[in-house]
Tab-separated table of C-alpha atoms (C1' of nucleotides) in Angstrom:
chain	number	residue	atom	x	y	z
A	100	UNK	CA	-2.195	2.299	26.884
A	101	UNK	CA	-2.946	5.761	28.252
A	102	UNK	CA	-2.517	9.188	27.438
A	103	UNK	CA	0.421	9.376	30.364
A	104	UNK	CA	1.783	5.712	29.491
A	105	UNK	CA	2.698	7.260	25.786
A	106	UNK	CA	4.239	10.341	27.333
A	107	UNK	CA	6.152	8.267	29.005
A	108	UNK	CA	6.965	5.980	26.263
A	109	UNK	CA	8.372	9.524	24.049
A	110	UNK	CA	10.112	10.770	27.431
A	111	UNK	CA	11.931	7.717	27.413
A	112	UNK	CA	13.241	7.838	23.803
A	113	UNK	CA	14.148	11.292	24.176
A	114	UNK	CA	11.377	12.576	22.230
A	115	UNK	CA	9.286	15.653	23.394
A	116	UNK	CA	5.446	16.062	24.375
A	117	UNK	CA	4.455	18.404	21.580
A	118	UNK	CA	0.694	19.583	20.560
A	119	UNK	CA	0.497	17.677	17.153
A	120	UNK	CA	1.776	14.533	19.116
A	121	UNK	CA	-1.053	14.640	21.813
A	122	UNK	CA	-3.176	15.646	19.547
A	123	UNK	CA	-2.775	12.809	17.193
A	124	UNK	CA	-2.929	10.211	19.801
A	125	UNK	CA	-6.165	11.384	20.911
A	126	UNK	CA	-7.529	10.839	17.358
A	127	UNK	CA	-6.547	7.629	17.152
A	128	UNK	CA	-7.248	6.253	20.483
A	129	UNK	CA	-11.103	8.105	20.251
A	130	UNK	CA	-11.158	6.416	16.498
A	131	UNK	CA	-10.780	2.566	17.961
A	132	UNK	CA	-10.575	2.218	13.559
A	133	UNK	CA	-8.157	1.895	11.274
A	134	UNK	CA	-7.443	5.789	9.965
A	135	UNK	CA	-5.747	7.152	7.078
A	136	UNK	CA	-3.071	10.342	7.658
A	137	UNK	CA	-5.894	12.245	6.059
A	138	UNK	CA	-8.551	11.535	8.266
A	139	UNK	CA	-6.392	12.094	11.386
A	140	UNK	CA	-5.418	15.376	10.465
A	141	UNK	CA	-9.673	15.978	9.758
A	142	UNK	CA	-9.883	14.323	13.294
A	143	UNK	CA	-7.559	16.022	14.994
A	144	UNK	CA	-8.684	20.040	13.107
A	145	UNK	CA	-11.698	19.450	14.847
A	146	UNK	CA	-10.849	18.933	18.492
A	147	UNK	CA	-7.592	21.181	18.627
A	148	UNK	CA	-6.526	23.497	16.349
A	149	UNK	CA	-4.949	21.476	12.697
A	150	UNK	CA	-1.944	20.139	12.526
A	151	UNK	CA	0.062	19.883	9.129
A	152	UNK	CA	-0.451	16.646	7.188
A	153	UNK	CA	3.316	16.720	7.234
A	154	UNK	CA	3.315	16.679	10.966
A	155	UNK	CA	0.583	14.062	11.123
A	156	UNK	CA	2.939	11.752	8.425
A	157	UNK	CA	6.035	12.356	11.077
A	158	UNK	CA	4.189	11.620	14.119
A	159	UNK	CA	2.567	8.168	12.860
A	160	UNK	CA	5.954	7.447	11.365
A	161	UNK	CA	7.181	7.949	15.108
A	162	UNK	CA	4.633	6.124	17.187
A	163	UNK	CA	5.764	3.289	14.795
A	164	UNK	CA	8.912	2.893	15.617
A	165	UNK	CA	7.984	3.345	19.454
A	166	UNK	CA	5.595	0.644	18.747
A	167	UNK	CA	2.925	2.797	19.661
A	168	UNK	CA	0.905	2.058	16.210
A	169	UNK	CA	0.693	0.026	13.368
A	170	UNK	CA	0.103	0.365	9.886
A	171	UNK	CA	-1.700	-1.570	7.571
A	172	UNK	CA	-3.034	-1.811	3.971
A	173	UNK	CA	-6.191	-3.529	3.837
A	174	UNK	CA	-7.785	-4.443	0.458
A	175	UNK	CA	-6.451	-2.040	-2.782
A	176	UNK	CA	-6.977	0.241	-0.786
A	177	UNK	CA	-3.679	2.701	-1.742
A	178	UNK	CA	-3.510	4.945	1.540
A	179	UNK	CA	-2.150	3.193	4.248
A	180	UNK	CA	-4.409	3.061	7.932
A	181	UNK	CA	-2.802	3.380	11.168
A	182	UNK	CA	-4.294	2.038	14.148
A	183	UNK	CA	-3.231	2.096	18.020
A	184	UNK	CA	-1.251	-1.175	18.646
A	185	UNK	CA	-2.568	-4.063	20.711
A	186	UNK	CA	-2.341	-7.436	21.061
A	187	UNK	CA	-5.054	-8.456	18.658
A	188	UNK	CA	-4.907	-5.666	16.742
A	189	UNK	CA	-3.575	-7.877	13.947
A	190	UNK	CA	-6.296	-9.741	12.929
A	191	UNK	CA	-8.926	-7.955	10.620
A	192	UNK	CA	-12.408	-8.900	8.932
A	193	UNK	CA	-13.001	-6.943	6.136
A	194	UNK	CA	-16.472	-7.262	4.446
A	195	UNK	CA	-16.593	-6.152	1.122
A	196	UNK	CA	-20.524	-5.650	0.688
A	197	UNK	CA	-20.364	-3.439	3.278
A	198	UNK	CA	-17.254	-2.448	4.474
A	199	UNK	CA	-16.562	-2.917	7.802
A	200	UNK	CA	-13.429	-3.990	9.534
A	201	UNK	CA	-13.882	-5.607	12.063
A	202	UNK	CA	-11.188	-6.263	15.090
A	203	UNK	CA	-12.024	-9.988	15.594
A	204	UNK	CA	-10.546	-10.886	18.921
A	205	UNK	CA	-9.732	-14.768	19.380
A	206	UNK	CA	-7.007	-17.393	19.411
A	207	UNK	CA	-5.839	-17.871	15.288
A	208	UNK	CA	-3.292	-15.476	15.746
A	209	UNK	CA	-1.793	-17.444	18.692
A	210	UNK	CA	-2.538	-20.674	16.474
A	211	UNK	CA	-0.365	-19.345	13.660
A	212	UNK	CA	2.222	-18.069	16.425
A	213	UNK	CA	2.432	-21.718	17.746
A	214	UNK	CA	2.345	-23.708	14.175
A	215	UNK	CA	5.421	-21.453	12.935
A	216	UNK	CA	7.153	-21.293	16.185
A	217	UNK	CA	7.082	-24.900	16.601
A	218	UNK	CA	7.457	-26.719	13.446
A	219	UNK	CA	9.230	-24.540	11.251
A	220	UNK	CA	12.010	-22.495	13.297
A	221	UNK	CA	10.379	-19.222	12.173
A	222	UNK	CA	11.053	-16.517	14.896
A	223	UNK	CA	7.242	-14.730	14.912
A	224	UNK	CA	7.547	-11.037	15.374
A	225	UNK	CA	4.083	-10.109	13.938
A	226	UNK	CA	1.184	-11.832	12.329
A	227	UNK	CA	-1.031	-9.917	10.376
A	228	UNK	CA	-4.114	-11.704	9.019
A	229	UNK	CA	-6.581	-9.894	6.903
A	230	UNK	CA	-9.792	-12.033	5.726
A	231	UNK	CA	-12.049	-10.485	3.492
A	232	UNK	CA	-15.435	-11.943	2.764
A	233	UNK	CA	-19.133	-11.465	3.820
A	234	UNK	CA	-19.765	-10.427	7.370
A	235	UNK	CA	-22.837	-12.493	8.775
A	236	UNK	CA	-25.120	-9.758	7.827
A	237	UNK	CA	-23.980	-8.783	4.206
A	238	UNK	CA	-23.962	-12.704	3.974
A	239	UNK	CA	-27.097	-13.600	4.996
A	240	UNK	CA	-28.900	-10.569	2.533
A	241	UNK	CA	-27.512	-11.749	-0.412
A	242	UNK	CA	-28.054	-15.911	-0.089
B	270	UNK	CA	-3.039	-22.162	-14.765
B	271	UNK	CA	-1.544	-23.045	-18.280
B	272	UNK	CA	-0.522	-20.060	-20.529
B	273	UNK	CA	-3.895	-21.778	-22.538
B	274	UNK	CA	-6.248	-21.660	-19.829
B	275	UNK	CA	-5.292	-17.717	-19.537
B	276	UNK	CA	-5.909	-17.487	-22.972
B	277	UNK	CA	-9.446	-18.845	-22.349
B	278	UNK	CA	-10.459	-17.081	-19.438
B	279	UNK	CA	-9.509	-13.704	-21.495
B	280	UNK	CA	-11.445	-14.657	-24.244
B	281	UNK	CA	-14.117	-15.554	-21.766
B	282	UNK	CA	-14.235	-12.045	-20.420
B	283	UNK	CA	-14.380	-10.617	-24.067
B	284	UNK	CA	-10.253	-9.510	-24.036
B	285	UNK	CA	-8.129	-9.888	-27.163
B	286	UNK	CA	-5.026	-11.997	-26.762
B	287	UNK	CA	-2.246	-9.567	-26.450
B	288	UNK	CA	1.646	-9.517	-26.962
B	289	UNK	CA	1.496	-7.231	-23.523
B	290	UNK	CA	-0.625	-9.553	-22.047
B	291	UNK	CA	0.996	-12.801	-23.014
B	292	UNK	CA	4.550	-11.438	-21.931
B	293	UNK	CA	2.966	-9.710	-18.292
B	294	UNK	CA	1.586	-13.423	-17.878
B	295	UNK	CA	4.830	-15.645	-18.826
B	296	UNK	CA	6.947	-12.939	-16.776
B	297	UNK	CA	4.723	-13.689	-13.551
B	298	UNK	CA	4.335	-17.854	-14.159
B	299	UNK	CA	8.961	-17.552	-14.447
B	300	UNK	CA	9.003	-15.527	-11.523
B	301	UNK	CA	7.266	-17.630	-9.472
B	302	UNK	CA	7.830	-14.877	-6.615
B	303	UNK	CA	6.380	-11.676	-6.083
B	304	UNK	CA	6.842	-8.998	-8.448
B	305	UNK	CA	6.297	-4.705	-8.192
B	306	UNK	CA	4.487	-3.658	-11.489
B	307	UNK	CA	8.417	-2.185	-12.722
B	308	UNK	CA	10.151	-5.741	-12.009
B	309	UNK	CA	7.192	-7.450	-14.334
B	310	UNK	CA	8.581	-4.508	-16.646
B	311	UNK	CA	11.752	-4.813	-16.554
B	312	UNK	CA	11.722	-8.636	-17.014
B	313	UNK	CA	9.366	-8.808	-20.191
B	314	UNK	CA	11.660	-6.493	-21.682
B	315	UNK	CA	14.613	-8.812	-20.982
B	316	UNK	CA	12.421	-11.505	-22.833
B	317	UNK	CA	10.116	-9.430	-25.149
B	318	UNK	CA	9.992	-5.875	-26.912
B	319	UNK	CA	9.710	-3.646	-24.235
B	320	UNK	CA	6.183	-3.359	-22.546
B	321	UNK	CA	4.991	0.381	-21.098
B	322	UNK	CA	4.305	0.213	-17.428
B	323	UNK	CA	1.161	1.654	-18.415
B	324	UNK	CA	0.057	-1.108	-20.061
B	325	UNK	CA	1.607	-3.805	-17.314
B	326	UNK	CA	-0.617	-1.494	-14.745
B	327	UNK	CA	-3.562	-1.737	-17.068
B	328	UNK	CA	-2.882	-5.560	-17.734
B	329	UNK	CA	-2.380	-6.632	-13.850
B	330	UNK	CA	-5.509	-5.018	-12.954
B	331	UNK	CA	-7.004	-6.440	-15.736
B	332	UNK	CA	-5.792	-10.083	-14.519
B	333	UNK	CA	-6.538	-8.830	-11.120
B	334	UNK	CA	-10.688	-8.799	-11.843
B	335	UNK	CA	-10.332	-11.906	-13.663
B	336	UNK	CA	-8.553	-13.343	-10.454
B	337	UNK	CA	-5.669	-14.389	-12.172
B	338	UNK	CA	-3.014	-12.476	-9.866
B	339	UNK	CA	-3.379	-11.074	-6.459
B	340	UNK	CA	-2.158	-7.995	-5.229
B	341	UNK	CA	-0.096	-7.604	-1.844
B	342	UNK	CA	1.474	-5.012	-0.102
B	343	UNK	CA	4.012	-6.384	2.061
B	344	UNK	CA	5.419	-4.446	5.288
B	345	UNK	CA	5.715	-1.217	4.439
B	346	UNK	CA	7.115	-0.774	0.660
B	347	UNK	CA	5.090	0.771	-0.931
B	348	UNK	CA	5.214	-0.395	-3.767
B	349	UNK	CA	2.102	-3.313	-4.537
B	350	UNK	CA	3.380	-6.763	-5.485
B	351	UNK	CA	1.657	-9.013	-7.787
B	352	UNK	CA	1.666	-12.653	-8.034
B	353	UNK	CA	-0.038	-15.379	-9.616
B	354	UNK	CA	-3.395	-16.922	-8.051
B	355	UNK	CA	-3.205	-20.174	-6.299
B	356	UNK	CA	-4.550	-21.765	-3.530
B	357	UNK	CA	-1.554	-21.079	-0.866
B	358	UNK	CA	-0.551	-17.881	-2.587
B	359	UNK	CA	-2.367	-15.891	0.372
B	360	UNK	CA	0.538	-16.936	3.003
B	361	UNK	CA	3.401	-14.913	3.113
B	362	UNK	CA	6.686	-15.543	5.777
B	363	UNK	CA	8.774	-11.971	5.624
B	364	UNK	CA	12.097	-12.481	6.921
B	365	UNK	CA	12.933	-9.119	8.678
B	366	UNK	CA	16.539	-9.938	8.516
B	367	UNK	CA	17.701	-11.022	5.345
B	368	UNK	CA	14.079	-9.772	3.357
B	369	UNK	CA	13.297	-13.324	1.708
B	370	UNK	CA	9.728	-14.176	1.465
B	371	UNK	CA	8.504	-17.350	1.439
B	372	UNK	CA	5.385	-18.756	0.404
B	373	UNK	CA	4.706	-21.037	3.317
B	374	UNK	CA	2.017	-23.897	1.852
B	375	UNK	CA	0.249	-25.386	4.529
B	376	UNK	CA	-2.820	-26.260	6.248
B	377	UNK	CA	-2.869	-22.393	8.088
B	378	UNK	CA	-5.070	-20.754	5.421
B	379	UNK	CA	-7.636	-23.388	5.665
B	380	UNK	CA	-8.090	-23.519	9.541
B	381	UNK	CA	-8.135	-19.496	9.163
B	382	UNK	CA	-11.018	-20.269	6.823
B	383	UNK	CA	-12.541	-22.979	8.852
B	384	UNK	CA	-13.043	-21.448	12.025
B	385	UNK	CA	-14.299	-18.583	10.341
B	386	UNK	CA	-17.195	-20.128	8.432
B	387	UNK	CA	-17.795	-22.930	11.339
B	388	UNK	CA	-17.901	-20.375	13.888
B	389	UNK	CA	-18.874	-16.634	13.014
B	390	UNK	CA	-21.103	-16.558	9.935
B	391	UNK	CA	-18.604	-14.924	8.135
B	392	UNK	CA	-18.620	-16.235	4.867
B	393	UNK	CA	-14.395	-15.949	3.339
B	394	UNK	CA	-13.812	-15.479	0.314
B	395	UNK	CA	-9.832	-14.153	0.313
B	396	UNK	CA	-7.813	-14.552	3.471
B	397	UNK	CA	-4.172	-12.768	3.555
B	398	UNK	CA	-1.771	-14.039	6.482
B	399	UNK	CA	1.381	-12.489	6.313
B	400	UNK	CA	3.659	-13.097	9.189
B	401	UNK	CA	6.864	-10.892	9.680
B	402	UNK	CA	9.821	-12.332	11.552
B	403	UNK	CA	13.030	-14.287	11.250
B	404	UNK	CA	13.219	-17.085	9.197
B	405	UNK	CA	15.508	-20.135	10.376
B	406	UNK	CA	18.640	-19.251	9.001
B	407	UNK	CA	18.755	-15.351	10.185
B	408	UNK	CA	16.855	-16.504	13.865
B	409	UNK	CA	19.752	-18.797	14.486
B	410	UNK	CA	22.670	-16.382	13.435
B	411	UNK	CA	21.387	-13.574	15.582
B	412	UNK	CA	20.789	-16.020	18.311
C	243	DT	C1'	-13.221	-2.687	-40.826
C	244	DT	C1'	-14.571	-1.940	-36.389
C	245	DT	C1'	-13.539	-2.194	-31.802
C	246	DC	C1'	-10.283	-2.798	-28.311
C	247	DA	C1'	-5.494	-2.177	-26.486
C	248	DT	C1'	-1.146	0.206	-26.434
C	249	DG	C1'	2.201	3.888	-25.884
C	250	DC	C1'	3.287	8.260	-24.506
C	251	DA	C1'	2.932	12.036	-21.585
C	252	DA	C1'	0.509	14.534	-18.313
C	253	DA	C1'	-2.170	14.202	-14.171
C	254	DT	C1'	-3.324	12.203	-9.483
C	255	DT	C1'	-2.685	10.392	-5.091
C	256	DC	C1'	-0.060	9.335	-1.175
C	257	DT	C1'	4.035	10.296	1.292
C	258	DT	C1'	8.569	12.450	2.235
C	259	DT	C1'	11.907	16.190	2.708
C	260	DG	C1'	14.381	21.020	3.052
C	261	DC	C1'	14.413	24.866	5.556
C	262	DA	C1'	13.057	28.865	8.326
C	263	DA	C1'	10.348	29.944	12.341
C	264	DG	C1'	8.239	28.369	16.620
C	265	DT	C1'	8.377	25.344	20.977
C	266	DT	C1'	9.957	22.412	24.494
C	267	DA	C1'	12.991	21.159	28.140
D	278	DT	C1'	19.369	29.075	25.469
D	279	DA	C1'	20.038	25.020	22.707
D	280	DA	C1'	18.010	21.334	20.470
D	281	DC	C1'	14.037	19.418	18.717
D	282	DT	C1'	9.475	20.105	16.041
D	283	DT	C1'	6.394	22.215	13.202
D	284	DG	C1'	4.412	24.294	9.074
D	285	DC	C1'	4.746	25.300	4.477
D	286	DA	C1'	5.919	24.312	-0.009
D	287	DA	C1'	8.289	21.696	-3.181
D	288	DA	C1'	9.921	17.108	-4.384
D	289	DG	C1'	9.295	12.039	-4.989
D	290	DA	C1'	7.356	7.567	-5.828
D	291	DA	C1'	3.630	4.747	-7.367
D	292	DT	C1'	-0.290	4.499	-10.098
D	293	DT	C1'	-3.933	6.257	-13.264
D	294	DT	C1'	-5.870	8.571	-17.260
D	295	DG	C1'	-6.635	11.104	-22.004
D	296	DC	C1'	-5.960	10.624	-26.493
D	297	DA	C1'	-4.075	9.440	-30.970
D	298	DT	C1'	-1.981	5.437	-33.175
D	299	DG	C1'	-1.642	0.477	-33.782
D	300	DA	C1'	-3.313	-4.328	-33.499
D	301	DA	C1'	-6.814	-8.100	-32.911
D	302	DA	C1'	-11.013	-10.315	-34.290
DNA sequence: TTTCATGCAAATTCTTTGCAAGTTA
DNA sequence: TAACTTGCAAAGAATTTGCATGAAA
């Protein structure tokens, strides 16, 4: 999804191509991580000028319900992240010795799709899967 | 988990047996569903004295490091839901339609957990799969 | 009796909203 | 120009914390 595909995407819902909104999108596509409101308004003050957490809050909420991002809350974590949608975007590794989330890109997702789907009449609109555990280095330190 | 067995892992952990505590526990083993930290509330004072949220905060966190309950935070309420620990608690079906969720007990968790430890080195210790969609009932009347 | 837990109220954190001023189409 | 957006500040919701009183071991 590119800058122009998004502008098209807010065109197209009768939304307009503002500073905050550009701005914004640039954080989170230059992030590739999951982000909290916070840090893409810290993100965004240092490539353009700041935007107001407010406006930052209104955006995501936007982008959401153009599908454009997702939110998720991973762990206790209280604040929720946002993250630029895509198709594996819902599958997350958390480590907790170190903390990294990692994007794992595979097939569960499409496994869990196809169990529900088939045997259980459960229309799948989104499958979120959060793991937490040791990632192979954290895991292999502490054994 | 018997109300005994909590009563054994609290004294375990060095934690006095509580009226608050006994009444957050029996209030999560009725509901049998998940619960904000107001509904656990609300429901012990149905059954009890009344219980400060305070104290049901204080008391689900405290259950929370002795991995009694979980914590989950569903879509996007915000509020955190807590329910009690056990083995196929960690898969959630979220009806979009008519807002039921289901815990869905099946064999999903453990491939999850499976592929993870056969393939990647990453060693799981919690995995969350929470799938948003239609359920059955609301898939076939919008149908 | 000594230490831990509770209740109450105030404080925090994250997020939303009202409204006037600024921008986009 | 007319309608949509933003920024600012205040409001809201969920959760946490300080401290004196009350209860458990």
């Amino acid at each position: 999804m590119t800058g122009q595909d998004v502008e098209a995407v807010l065109r197209a819902g009768g939304h307009r191509i503002t500073r905050p909104r550009t701005a914004v999108w640039a954080a989170l596509v230059d992030a590739d991580d999951h982000l909290t409101a916070e840090e893409v308004a810290a993100r965004v003050e240092q490539q353009d000028a700041g935007v107001n957490l407010a406006s930052v809050y209104r955006t995501l909420t936007l982008f959401e319900e153009l599908e454009l991002v997702r939110q998720s809350r991973l762990g206790d974590d209280p604040a929720g992240r946002w993250e630029i949608t895509h198709p594996d975007d819902d599958f997350h590794l958390v480590c907790t010795v170190c903390g990294a989330v990692d994007h794992h890109v595979g097939s569960l997702v499409q496994t869990v799709r196809d169990h529900l789907e088939g045997g259980h009449g459960f229309a799948v609109d989104e499958v979120d899967l959060t793991v937490r555990g040791r990632c192979a280095a954290c895991a292999g330190a502490t054994a």
